[in-house]
Structure formats: C-alpha cells, structure tokens
Amino acid sequence: MTKFQITILGCGSATPTTLHNPSSQLVNVNEKLFMIDCGEGTQLQLRKFKTRIGSLHSIFISHLHGDHVFGLPGLLASLSLLGRTSDLNIYAHKEMDLFLNPFIKYFGNPFSYKINLIPLDPHNHQLIFENNSIRVFSFPLKHRIPTNGFLFEEKERPRHIKREMIDFYNIPIRQIKEIKSGADFLTDDGKIINNEVLTTSPTPPRKYAYCSDTAYSPEIISYIQQIDVLYHEATFAETESVRAQETFHSTARQAAEIAKAANVKKLVIGHFSSRYNELSALLNEATAVFPETELAYEGMIINL
C-alpha cells in the first residue's frame, strides 16, 4: 500500500504561541509532498520534523489571512537558495498576486524556479489537481473572506486477482492487468470466467479533508461524506459560541456535529485560539458528540 500520511506542522490560530504554530500541514502521497497553508515559522517546522523540503510538490492556501500565509515568502526564498529548479504550483485565491508579486519583484528576481499561481473558485466545488495516485478537490467554506477547504482523495485501485485463479486457469501474465481492471477471462476452450470469480474487491480509496477556517457550515457535509480523516477547526469552546459566530469560526462541538453528520471515521480538531493553554475542555466537548475525535498537535502524524 502506498504512503498516505499527514504531518501537522502548526495547529494554532491568529498569532504564534509557545504552545502552537500557525496553520500548516504536509500531505505525503506516494512520496510526493503537498503543503496546506503556510503560517509563520513553517519552514522551521519543516526542519524540526526532518522533512525533505526539496520534495515539495505543490502548496494549497485555504485563504489569505496572515496566520495561513505569512510563512510563504520565507519558504519560497529558501527553496530558491536551495537550488530548486522545478516549477512550484501554488493554489490560492486570485488576490494572492497582490501579496506575492511585490515580494517576488523585490527579493526574488531571479528565482531559480518558476512559481505558477492557480486561482481557486471560492464559490464552487472543483477538481484542482490530479495525478496517477490522487485527486485534490477544493470546496467553499464559510469565513470572513473567501476560504476553501481541500479534499485529498486516493484514486480507486485495481481489483485484487486471486493467485490460485491464475494458476488454476493458467492466466497469461499479459492479461492480468486487464482482469484487475475488471475484464473477464476467456479460456482456451472458449469458456468465459467472470471477473467476480477471479478477483476480490479493491481496498477502498483513502480520503482526507482539511477545513480551516470556517463557521459552522452544514453545506460542506456533502463534500466530506464517509472520509477517513477530517481535520476541522475548533477555535473556541461552546462558552465562546457568540465570539465564534462573530468571527466566523467553529466551536469544538460544532466541528464534532459536522463529523457526525458526514459519517467520517476520525475527526482531528485544531486551529486553537491562543486563549486556551489547556485543551481538554475542547476535546471533551467534541467527544461528547463524536467519540472518534483527537486533538491536533505539532508533529502529529496521521497515517491513512
């Protein structure tokens, strides 16, 4: 089974604290590294957790608040100093031009590599990236400015061919790929062997979704149904629900309600307000609704 691993680099909100870094994550799919958000200090976190920074494939920015992008200029400069030559795609809202272009013009010319800014649609669900292993979708969240969540979805794998069937029917090696893709097998005497006899169902595709920042938004449930792991912001406890509503953030309980309604397998909550030095109240609040909840922390590794 290929690697599908998430590393939490930062799970705090607004300002860095001694407990938490601002938002950033790495998604490793088959040894390709995809970064989600790039808060202040992200490149230091990359080194702290011994990440192969040169293997960074693409960057996905959920929205243009500082705690999600202030680490980006420094990271881009470091990649150039390290001699990167391959293009870097940054998926972000079109206003990213206003943030990055002055920096690139003043500090970055000439960079050793090309940066491609690919605009996100803040209003619609869309496929934004695809390769042989995965698809990445973006979908709208509910925040003060245009904000998107991301779904990383493994492509469906081939069916499993039964080894004993290969031997029993003397299936040529050249036909195994077709059978694993769903084809029946025709024996030398003209008998058709149905694919269901020869194979078993493939392992279900693994799926991971990232939802930060967002107010409580049942509209996203259809995009994240039955996924393996959901990362959902839980900036506040229910005692601060008015503040959550005013700032378009979620409480831990609301994050759990979304996970429960979407029938996900596991919920990881993060984007914690700096007012919380101790997070057990947030965890208790969420697990009361959705028991399969964990607190995010810097250096947390999630294997799907």
Coordinates of C-alpha atoms in Angstrom, one line a residue:
M1 CA 0.0 0.0 0.0
T2 CA 1.4 3.4 -1.0
K3 CA 2.0 6.0 1.7
F4 CA -0.8 8.5 2.6
Q5 CA 0.4 10.5 5.6
I6 CA -0.4 13.8 7.1
T7 CA 2.0 15.8 9.3
I8 CA 0.7 18.7 11.4
L9 CA 3.2 21.5 11.3
G10 CA 1.0 24.0 13.0
C11 CA -2.5 24.0 14.5
G12 CA -2.8 27.3 16.3
S13 CA -4.8 30.4 15.2
A14 CA -4.1 34.1 14.7
T15 CA -0.8 34.5 16.5
P16 CA 2.0 32.1 17.2
T17 CA 2.3 31.0 20.8
T18 CA 4.8 28.9 22.8
L19 CA 2.3 26.0 22.5
H20 CA 1.3 26.2 18.9
N21 CA 2.5 27.4 15.5
P22 CA 0.1 28.9 13.0
S23 CA -1.6 26.6 10.4
S24 CA 0.3 24.4 8.1
Q25 CA 0.2 20.7 7.2
L26 CA 2.0 18.3 4.9
V27 CA 0.3 15.6 3.0
N28 CA 2.6 12.8 1.7
V29 CA 1.0 10.7 -1.0
N30 CA 3.4 8.2 -2.6
E31 CA 6.4 10.3 -1.5
K32 CA 5.0 13.5 -3.1
L33 CA 4.7 16.3 -0.6
F34 CA 1.7 18.7 -0.7
M35 CA 1.6 21.6 1.7
I36 CA -1.7 23.0 3.0
D37 CA -1.3 26.6 4.3
C38 CA 2.0 28.2 5.3
G39 CA 1.8 30.1 8.6
E40 CA 4.7 32.0 10.1
G41 CA 7.5 29.7 11.1
T42 CA 6.5 26.8 8.8
Q43 CA 10.0 26.3 7.3
L44 CA 11.5 26.0 10.8
Q45 CA 8.8 23.3 11.5
L46 CA 9.9 21.5 8.3
R47 CA 13.4 21.3 9.5
K48 CA 12.4 20.4 13.1
F49 CA 10.4 17.4 11.9
K50 CA 13.1 16.5 9.3
T51 CA 11.0 17.0 6.2
R52 CA 12.6 16.7 2.8
I53 CA 11.9 20.3 1.8
G54 CA 13.2 19.6 -1.7
S55 CA 10.4 17.1 -2.3
L56 CA 7.7 19.8 -2.0
H57 CA 5.3 19.3 -5.0
S58 CA 2.6 22.0 -4.5
I59 CA 1.2 24.4 -2.0
F60 CA -2.6 24.8 -1.3
I61 CA -3.6 28.0 0.5
S62 CA -7.0 28.0 2.1
H63 CA -7.4 31.8 2.4
L64 CA -5.4 35.0 2.7
H65 CA -5.3 35.6 6.4
G66 CA -1.8 36.1 7.8
D67 CA -1.8 33.0 10.1
H68 CA -2.1 30.9 6.9
V69 CA 0.3 32.7 4.6
F70 CA 3.0 34.7 6.5
G71 CA 5.4 31.8 6.2
L72 CA 5.2 31.7 2.5
P73 CA 7.7 34.4 1.4
G74 CA 10.5 32.9 3.5
L75 CA 9.8 29.4 2.3
L76 CA 9.8 30.4 -1.3
A77 CA 13.1 32.3 -0.9
S78 CA 14.7 29.3 0.9
L79 CA 13.6 27.0 -1.9
S80 CA 15.5 29.2 -4.4
L81 CA 18.6 29.3 -2.2
L82 CA 18.5 25.5 -2.0
G83 CA 18.6 25.5 -5.8
R84 CA 15.1 24.3 -6.7
T85 CA 14.6 24.2 -10.5
S86 CA 11.2 22.6 -11.0
D87 CA 8.1 24.7 -11.2
L88 CA 6.1 25.2 -8.0
N89 CA 2.3 25.4 -8.2
I90 CA 0.5 27.5 -5.6
Y91 CA -3.3 27.0 -5.4
A92 CA -4.8 30.1 -3.8
H93 CA -7.4 32.8 -4.4
K94 CA -6.6 35.3 -7.1
E95 CA -5.7 38.1 -4.6
M96 CA -2.5 36.1 -3.8
D97 CA -1.0 38.1 -6.7
L98 CA -1.2 41.2 -4.5
F99 CA 0.6 39.5 -1.7
L100 CA 3.3 37.6 -3.5
N101 CA 4.2 39.7 -6.6
P102 CA 5.8 42.7 -4.7
F103 CA 7.9 40.2 -2.7
I104 CA 9.0 38.3 -5.7
K105 CA 9.8 41.5 -7.6
Y106 CA 11.8 43.0 -4.8
F107 CA 13.5 39.9 -3.2
G108 CA 13.1 37.1 -5.6
N109 CA 14.3 38.1 -9.1
P110 CA 15.6 35.9 -10.4
F111 CA 14.3 32.9 -8.6
S112 CA 15.8 29.6 -9.5
Y113 CA 12.4 28.2 -10.4
K114 CA 9.0 29.3 -11.7
I115 CA 6.0 30.0 -9.5
N116 CA 2.6 29.2 -11.0
L117 CA -0.4 30.8 -9.2
I118 CA -3.5 28.8 -9.9
P119 CA -6.7 30.5 -8.7
L120 CA -9.3 28.8 -6.5
D121 CA -13.0 29.2 -7.0
P122 CA -14.4 30.5 -3.7
H123 CA -17.9 29.5 -4.5
N124 CA -17.9 26.1 -6.1
H125 CA -16.6 22.5 -5.5
Q126 CA -14.0 21.8 -8.1
L127 CA -11.2 19.3 -9.1
I128 CA -8.0 21.3 -8.9
F129 CA -5.2 18.6 -9.1
E130 CA -4.9 15.1 -10.4
N131 CA -2.1 12.6 -11.0
N132 CA -1.8 8.8 -11.1
S133 CA -2.3 8.5 -7.4
I134 CA -4.8 11.1 -6.2
R135 CA -7.3 13.8 -6.9
V136 CA -7.5 17.1 -4.9
F137 CA -10.7 19.0 -4.7
S138 CA -11.5 22.4 -3.3
F139 CA -14.8 23.4 -1.8
P140 CA -16.1 26.7 -0.3
L141 CA -16.0 27.3 3.5
K142 CA -17.8 29.9 5.5
H143 CA -15.4 32.6 6.7
R144 CA -14.9 36.4 6.7
I145 CA -13.1 36.3 3.4
P146 CA -13.1 33.8 0.5
T147 CA -11.9 30.5 2.0
N148 CA -11.7 26.9 0.7
G149 CA -11.3 23.5 2.2
F150 CA -9.4 20.7 0.5
L151 CA -10.2 17.0 -0.1
F152 CA -7.3 14.7 -0.9
E153 CA -8.8 11.5 -2.5
E154 CA -6.9 8.5 -3.5
K155 CA -7.8 7.1 -6.8
E156 CA -9.6 3.7 -6.8
R157 CA -7.1 0.9 -7.0
P158 CA -7.4 -2.2 -9.2
R159 CA -9.2 -5.3 -8.1
H160 CA -7.2 -8.0 -6.3
I161 CA -6.6 -11.1 -8.5
K162 CA -6.6 -14.4 -6.7
R163 CA -3.3 -16.1 -7.0
E164 CA -5.0 -19.6 -7.1
M165 CA -7.1 -18.5 -10.1
I166 CA -4.0 -17.5 -12.1
D167 CA -2.6 -21.0 -11.5
F168 CA -5.9 -22.8 -12.0
Y169 CA -6.8 -21.2 -15.3
N170 CA -3.2 -20.7 -16.5
I171 CA -3.9 -17.0 -17.0
P172 CA -1.1 -15.3 -19.1
I173 CA 0.8 -12.5 -17.3
R174 CA -0.1 -10.2 -20.2
Q175 CA -3.8 -10.4 -19.3
I176 CA -3.6 -9.9 -15.5
K177 CA -3.7 -6.1 -15.8
E178 CA -6.9 -6.3 -17.8
I179 CA -8.5 -8.7 -15.3
K180 CA -7.5 -6.4 -12.4
S181 CA -9.3 -3.6 -14.2
G182 CA -12.5 -5.6 -14.4
A183 CA -12.2 -7.8 -17.5
D184 CA -13.5 -11.4 -17.7
F185 CA -11.2 -14.2 -18.8
L186 CA -11.7 -16.4 -21.9
T187 CA -10.2 -19.9 -21.5
D188 CA -8.6 -21.8 -24.4
D189 CA -11.7 -23.9 -24.8
G190 CA -13.9 -20.8 -25.1
K191 CA -15.3 -20.7 -21.5
I192 CA -15.9 -17.2 -20.0
I193 CA -14.8 -16.9 -16.4
N194 CA -16.5 -14.0 -14.8
N195 CA -14.3 -11.3 -13.2
E196 CA -16.0 -11.8 -9.8
V197 CA -14.7 -15.4 -9.7
L198 CA -11.1 -14.3 -10.4
T199 CA -10.8 -11.2 -8.2
T200 CA -11.8 -9.6 -5.0
S201 CA -12.9 -6.0 -4.4
P202 CA -10.1 -3.4 -4.2
T203 CA -9.2 -1.7 -1.0
P204 CA -11.5 1.4 -0.7
P205 CA -9.8 4.7 -1.6
R206 CA -8.4 6.7 1.3
K207 CA -9.6 10.3 1.8
Y208 CA -8.5 13.2 3.9
A209 CA -10.2 16.6 4.2
Y210 CA -9.0 19.9 5.6
C211 CA -11.4 22.5 6.8
S212 CA -9.9 25.6 8.4
D213 CA -11.1 28.4 8.9
T214 CA -14.9 28.2 8.8
A215 CA -18.0 28.9 10.8
Y216 CA -20.4 26.0 11.4
S217 CA -21.4 25.1 7.8
P218 CA -23.6 22.0 7.1
E219 CA -23.2 22.8 3.4
I220 CA -19.8 21.1 3.5
I221 CA -21.1 17.8 4.6
S222 CA -21.9 16.6 1.1
Y223 CA -18.2 17.1 0.1
I224 CA -16.7 15.1 3.0
Q225 CA -19.1 12.1 3.4
Q226 CA -17.6 9.0 4.8
I227 CA -13.9 10.1 4.6
D228 CA -11.2 8.5 6.6
V229 CA -10.0 11.6 8.5
L230 CA -11.4 15.1 8.8
Y231 CA -9.3 18.0 10.1
H232 CA -11.8 20.7 11.2
E233 CA -11.1 23.9 13.0
A234 CA -12.3 24.1 16.6
T235 CA -11.1 27.6 17.5
F236 CA -13.4 28.0 20.5
A237 CA -15.3 26.2 23.2
E238 CA -19.1 26.4 23.4
T239 CA -18.7 29.1 26.1
E240 CA -17.4 31.3 23.4
S241 CA -20.1 30.5 20.8
V242 CA -21.0 34.1 20.4
R243 CA -17.4 35.0 19.6
A244 CA -17.2 32.1 17.2
Q245 CA -20.2 33.4 15.4
E246 CA -18.9 36.9 15.2
T247 CA -15.5 35.8 13.8
F248 CA -16.9 33.1 11.5
H249 CA -15.1 30.3 13.4
S250 CA -16.4 27.0 14.9
T251 CA -16.6 25.5 18.3
A252 CA -15.3 22.1 19.1
R253 CA -18.9 20.8 19.5
Q254 CA -19.8 22.2 16.1
A255 CA -16.8 20.5 14.5
A256 CA -18.0 17.2 16.0
E257 CA -21.5 17.7 14.7
I258 CA -20.1 18.1 11.2
A259 CA -18.1 14.9 11.6
K260 CA -21.0 13.0 12.9
A261 CA -23.4 14.2 10.1
A262 CA -20.8 13.4 7.5
N263 CA -20.2 9.9 9.0
V264 CA -16.4 10.3 8.9
K265 CA -14.2 7.7 10.5
K266 CA -12.0 10.1 12.6
L267 CA -12.0 13.8 13.5
V268 CA -8.9 15.8 14.3
I269 CA -9.6 19.3 15.7
G270 CA -7.2 22.2 15.5
H271 CA -6.8 25.9 14.9
F272 CA -7.0 26.5 18.6
S273 CA -7.4 30.0 20.0
S274 CA -4.4 31.3 21.9
R275 CA -6.7 31.8 24.9
Y276 CA -6.5 28.1 25.7
N277 CA -3.4 26.9 27.5
E278 CA -5.2 23.6 28.2
L279 CA -7.3 21.8 25.6
S280 CA -9.1 19.1 27.5
A281 CA -12.3 21.1 27.6
L282 CA -12.3 21.3 23.8
L283 CA -11.7 17.6 23.4
N284 CA -14.4 16.6 26.0
E285 CA -16.8 18.9 24.2
A286 CA -16.2 17.2 20.8
T287 CA -16.0 13.6 22.0
A288 CA -19.4 14.0 23.7
V289 CA -20.8 14.3 20.2
F290 CA -18.3 12.3 18.2
P291 CA -16.1 9.9 20.2
E292 CA -13.6 9.3 17.5
T293 CA -12.0 12.8 18.0
E294 CA -8.4 13.7 18.6
L295 CA -6.6 16.9 19.3
A296 CA -4.1 18.1 16.7
Y297 CA -0.6 18.9 17.9
E298 CA 2.7 20.0 16.2
G299 CA 4.5 16.9 14.9
M300 CA 1.3 14.8 14.9
I301 CA 1.5 12.2 12.1
I302 CA -1.7 10.7 10.7
N303 CA -1.4 7.6 8.6
L304 CA -4.3 6.6 6.4

